[in-house]
Tab-separated table of C-alpha atoms in Angstrom:
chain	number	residue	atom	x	y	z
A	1	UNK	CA	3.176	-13.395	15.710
A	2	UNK	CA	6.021	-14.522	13.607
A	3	UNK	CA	8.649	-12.250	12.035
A	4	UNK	CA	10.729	-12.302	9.029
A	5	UNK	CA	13.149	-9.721	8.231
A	6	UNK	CA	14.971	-8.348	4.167
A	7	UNK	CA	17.718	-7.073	5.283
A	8	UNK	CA	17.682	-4.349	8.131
A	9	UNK	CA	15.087	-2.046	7.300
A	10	UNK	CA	12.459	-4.145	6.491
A	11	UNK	CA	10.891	-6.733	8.216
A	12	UNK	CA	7.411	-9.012	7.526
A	13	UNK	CA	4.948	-9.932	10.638
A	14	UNK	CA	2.268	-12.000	10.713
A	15	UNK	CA	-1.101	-12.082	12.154
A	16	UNK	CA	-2.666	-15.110	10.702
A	17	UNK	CA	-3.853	-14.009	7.415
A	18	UNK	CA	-3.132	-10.376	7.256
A	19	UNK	CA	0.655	-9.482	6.532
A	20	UNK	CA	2.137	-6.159	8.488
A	21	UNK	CA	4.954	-4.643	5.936
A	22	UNK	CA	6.903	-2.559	8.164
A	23	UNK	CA	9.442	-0.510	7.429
A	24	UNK	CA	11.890	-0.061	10.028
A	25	UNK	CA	14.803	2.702	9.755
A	26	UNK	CA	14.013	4.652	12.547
A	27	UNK	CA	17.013	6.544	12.662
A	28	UNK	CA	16.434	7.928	9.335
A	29	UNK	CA	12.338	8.174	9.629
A	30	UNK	CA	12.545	5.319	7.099
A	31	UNK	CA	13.834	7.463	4.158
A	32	UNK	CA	13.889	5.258	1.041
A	33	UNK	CA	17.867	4.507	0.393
A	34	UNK	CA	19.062	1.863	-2.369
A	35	UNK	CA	19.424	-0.323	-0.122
A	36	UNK	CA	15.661	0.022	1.450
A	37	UNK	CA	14.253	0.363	-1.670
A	38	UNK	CA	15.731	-2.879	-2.512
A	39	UNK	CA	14.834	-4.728	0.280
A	40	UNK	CA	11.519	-3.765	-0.235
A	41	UNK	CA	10.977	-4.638	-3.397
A	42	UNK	CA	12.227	-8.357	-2.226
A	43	UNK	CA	9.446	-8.609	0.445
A	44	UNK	CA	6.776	-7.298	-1.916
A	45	UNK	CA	7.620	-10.168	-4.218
A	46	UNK	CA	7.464	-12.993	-1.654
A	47	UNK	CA	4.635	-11.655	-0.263
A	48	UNK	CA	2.980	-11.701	-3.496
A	49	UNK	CA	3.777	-15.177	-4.154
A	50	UNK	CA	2.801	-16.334	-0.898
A	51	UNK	CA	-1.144	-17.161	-1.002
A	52	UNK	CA	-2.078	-17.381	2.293
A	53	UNK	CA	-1.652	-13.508	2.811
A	54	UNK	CA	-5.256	-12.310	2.699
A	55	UNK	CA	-4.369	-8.528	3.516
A	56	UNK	CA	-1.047	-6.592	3.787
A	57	UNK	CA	-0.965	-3.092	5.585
A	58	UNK	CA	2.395	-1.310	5.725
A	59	UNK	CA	3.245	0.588	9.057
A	60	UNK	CA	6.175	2.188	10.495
A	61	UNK	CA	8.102	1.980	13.611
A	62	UNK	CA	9.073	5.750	13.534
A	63	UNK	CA	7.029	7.565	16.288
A	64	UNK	CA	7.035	10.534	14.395
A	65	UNK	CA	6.786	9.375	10.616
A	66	UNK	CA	5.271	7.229	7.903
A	67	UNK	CA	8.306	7.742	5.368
A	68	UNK	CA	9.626	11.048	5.054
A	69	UNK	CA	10.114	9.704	0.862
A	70	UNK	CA	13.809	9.861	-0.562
A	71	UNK	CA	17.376	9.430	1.090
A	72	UNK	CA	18.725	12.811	0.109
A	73	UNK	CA	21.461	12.376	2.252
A	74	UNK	CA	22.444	9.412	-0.123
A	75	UNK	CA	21.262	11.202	-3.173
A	76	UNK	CA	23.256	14.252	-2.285
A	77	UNK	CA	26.605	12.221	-3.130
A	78	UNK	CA	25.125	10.561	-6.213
A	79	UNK	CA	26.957	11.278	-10.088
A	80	UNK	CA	24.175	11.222	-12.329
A	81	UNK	CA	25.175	7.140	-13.450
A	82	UNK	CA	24.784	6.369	-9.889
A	83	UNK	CA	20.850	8.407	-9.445
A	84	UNK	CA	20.328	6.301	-13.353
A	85	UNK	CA	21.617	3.053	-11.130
A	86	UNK	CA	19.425	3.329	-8.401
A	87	UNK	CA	16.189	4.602	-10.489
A	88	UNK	CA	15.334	0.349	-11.334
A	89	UNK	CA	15.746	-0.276	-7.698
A	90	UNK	CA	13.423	2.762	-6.388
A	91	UNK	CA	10.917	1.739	-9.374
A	92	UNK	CA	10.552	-2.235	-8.072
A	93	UNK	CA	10.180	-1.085	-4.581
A	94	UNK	CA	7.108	1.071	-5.452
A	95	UNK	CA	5.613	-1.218	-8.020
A	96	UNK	CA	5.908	-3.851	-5.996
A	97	UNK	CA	4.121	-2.650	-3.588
A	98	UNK	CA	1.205	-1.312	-5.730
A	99	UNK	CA	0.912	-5.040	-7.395
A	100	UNK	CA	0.640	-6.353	-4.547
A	101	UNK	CA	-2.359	-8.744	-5.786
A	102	UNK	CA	-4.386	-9.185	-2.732
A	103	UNK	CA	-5.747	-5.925	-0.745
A	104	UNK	CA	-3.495	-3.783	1.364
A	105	UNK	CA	-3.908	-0.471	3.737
A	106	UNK	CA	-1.121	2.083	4.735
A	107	UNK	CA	-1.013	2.941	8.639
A	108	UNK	CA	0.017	6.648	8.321
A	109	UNK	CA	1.242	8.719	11.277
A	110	UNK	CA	3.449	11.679	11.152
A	111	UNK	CA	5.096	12.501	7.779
A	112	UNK	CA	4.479	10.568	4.852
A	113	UNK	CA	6.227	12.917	2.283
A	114	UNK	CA	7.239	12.442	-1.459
A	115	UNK	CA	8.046	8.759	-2.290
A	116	UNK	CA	6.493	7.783	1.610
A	117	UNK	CA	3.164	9.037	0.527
A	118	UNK	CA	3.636	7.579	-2.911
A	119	UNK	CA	4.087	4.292	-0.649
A	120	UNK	CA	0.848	4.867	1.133
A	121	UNK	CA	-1.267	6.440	-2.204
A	122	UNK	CA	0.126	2.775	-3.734
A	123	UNK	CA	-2.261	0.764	-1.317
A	124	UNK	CA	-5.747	0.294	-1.934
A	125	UNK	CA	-6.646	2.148	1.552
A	126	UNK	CA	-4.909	4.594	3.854
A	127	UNK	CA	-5.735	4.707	7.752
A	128	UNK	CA	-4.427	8.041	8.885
A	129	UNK	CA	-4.260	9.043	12.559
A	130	UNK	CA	-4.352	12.745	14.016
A	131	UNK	CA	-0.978	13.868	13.667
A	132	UNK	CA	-0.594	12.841	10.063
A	133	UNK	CA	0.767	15.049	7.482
A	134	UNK	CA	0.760	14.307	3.767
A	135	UNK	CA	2.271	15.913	0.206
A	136	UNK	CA	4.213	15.252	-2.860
A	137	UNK	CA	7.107	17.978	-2.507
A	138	UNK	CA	9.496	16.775	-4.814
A	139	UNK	CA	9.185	19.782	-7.344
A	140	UNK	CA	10.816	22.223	-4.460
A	141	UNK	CA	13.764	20.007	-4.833
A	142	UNK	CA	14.051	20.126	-8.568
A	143	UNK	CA	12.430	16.890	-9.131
A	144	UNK	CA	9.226	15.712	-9.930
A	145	UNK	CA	7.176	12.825	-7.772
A	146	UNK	CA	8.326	9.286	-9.404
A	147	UNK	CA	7.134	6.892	-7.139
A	148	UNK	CA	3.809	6.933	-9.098
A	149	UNK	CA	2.651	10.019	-7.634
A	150	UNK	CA	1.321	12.325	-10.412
A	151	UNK	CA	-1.025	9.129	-11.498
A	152	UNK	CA	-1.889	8.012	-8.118
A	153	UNK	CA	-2.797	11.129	-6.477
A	154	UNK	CA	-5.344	12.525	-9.472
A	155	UNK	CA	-6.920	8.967	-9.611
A	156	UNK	CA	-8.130	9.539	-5.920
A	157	UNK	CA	-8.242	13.245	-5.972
A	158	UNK	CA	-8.983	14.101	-9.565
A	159	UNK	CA	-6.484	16.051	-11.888
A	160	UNK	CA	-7.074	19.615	-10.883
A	161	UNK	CA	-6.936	19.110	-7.369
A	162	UNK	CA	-3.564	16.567	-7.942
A	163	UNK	CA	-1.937	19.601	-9.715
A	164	UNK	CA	-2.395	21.893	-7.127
A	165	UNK	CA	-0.830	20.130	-4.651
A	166	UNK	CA	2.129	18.789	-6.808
A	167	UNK	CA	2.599	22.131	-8.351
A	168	UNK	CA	2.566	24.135	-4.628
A	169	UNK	CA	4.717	21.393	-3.257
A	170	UNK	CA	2.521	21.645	0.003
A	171	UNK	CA	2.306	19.660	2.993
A	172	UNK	CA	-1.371	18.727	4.197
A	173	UNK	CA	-2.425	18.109	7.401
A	174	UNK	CA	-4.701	14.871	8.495
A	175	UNK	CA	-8.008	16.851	9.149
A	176	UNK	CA	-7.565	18.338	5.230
A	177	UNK	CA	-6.175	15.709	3.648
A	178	UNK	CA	-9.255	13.027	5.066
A	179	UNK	CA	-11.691	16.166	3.793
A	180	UNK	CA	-9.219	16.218	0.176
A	181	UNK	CA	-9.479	12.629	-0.107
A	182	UNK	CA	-5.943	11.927	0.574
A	183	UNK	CA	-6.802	9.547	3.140
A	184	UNK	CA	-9.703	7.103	3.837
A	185	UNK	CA	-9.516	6.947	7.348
A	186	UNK	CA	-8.769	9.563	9.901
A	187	UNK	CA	-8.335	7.997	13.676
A	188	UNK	CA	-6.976	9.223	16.889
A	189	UNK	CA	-3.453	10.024	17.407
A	190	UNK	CA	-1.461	6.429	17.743
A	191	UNK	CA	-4.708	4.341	16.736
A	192	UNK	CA	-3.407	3.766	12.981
A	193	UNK	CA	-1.603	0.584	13.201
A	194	UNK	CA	-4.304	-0.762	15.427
A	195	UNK	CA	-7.110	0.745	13.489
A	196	UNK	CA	-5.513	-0.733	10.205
A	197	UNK	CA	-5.053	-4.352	11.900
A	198	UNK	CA	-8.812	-4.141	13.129
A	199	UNK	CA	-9.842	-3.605	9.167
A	200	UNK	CA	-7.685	-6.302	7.819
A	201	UNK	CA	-8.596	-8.434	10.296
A	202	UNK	CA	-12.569	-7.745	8.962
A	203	UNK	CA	-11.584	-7.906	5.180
A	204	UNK	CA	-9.046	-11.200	6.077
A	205	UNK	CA	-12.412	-12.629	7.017
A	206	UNK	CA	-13.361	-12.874	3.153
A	207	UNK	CA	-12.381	-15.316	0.631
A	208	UNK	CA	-9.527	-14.807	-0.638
A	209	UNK	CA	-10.265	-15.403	-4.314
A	210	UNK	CA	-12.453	-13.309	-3.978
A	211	UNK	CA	-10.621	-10.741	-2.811
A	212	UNK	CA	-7.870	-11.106	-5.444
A	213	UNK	CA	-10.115	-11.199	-8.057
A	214	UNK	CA	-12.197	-7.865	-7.060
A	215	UNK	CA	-8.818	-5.731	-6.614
A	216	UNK	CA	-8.191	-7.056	-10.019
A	217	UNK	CA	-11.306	-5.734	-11.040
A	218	UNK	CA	-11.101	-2.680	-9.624
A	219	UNK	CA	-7.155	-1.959	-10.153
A	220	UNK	CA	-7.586	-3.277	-14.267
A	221	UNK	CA	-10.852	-1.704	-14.337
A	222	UNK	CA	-10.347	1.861	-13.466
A	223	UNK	CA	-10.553	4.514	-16.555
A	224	UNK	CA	-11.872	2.732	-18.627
A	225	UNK	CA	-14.912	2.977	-20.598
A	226	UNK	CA	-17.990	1.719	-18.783
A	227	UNK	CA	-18.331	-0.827	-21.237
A	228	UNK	CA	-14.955	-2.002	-21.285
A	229	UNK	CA	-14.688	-2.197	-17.500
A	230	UNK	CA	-18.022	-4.392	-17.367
A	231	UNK	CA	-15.669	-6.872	-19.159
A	232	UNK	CA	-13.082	-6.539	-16.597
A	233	UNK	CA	-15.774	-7.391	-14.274
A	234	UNK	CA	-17.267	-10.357	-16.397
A	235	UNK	CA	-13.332	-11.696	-16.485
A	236	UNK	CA	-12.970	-11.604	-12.650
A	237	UNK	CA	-16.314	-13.236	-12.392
A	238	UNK	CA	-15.556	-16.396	-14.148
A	239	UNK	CA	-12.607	-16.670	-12.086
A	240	UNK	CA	-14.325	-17.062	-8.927
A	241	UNK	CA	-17.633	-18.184	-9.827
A	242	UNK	CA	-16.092	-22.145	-10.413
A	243	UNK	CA	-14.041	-22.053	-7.878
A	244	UNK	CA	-13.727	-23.754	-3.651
A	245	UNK	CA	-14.417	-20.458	-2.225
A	246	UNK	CA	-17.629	-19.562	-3.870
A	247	UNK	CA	-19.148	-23.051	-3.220
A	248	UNK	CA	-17.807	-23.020	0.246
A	249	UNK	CA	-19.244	-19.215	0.344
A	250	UNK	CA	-22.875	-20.815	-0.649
A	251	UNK	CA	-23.080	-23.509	1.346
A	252	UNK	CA	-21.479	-21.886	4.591
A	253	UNK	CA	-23.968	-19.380	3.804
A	254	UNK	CA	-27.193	-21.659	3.777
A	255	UNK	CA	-25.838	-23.724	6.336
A	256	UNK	CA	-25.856	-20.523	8.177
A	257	UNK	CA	-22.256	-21.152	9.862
A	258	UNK	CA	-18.662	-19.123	9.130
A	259	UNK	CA	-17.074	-20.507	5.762
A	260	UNK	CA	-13.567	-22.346	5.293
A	261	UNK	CA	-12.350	-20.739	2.789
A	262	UNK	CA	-10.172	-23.299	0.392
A	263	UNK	CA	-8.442	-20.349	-1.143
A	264	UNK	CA	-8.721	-21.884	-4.361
């Protein structure tokens, strides 16, 4: 396992093809500062750019939290030029994340609250373990969730059920919030990282054209018309169907061995 580190909160392992995204302030249960926010918007982007990253999950090295969502400590000394300064920074960190163009799964333990569950909702999948707790609180501190929240959260949960818990500011716990659809995955306590390694291991296993191209689908697809989002389909077909992975695919396939992926 290699490491790479962005700055000191952030740091980039690998395990072959998958990617682990880790955020790493433990002495502030990785709250999102500028300078985090930053940094994390800087591995996003050369992890998108690098394509031999199959699968990305982001984990935590807090033993007691995901992300507990914005620095308020930092924010609490902020003039209102230096909150409109930051807001780019806490935007690309986000984003970046959520374009991430090949599949990705959040490890969740403890709290993941405000901007860190608007980190996890941003994956495609979130692997929660027992002691999880989730919610989008910011509207109890005068805010509103901006981290993609109030489109994220009614896309998995619907819009009714996304108001609710934006507009009560609650916090859910894991066995509710796998029942609410808040989570995919609910595992024992401590098995999320491990749990979320063992599934990108399995998806890793897949070409990765393909894999690109069906996020795309699904991510470009979503809300629209059925109609319109068999196009989106037809569009990420004809990307793959010329390409080294899909005749490696057949011929691995009838050959009746594991494929090579070209990954092109």
């Amino acid at each position: 396992m290699s490491e790479q580190r962005f700055g000191e909160w952030i740091a980039v392992r690998r395990h072959g093809y998958v990617a682990e995204l880790v955020l790493d302030r433990p002495k502030a249960m990785n709250a999102v500062s500028s300078e985090l926010a930053a940094r994390l918007a800087e591995a996003a982007r050369a992890l998108g750019e690098d394509e031999s990253v199959r699968v990305v999950i982001l984990t935590s090295t807090h033993e007691r939290a995901f992300c507990v969502g914005a620095d308020l400590k930092e924010r609490n000394s902020f003039t209102d030029a230096d909150l409109s300064r930051q807001r780019p920074y806490a935007r690309a960190a986000y984003t970046g994340v959520l374009e991430l163009p090949m599949p990705t799964i959040a490890a969740v333990h403890g709290f993941a609250l405000g901007g860190g569950f608007e980190l996890a909702l941003s994956c495609d999948v979130i692997v929660a373990d027992a002691t999880a707790v989730v919610g989008l609180p910011e509207v109890s501190v005068g805010v509103i969730p901006g981290g993609g929240g109030t489109q994220l959260l009614p896309r998995r949960v619907g819009a009714a059920r996304a108001a609710e818990l934006i507009f009560s500011a609650r916090r859910v716990e894991a066995g509710e919030a796998r029942d609410l659809g808040l989570v995919d995955q609910l595992v024992p306590e401590g098995q999320d990282r491990v749990e979320a390694l063992a599934l990108a291991a399995r998806i890793a296993a897949n070409s990765p054209v393909g894999l690109r191209a069906a996020k795309r689908a699904l991510r470009l697809g979503h809300g629209l018309d059925l109609r319109a989002g068999l196009e989106v389909e037809d569009a990420a077909w004809r990307s793959v169907a010329f390409s080294g992975d899909r005749a490696e695919g057949v011929a691995a396939f009838n050959e009746k061995r594991k494929p090579e992926w070209p990954g092109r």
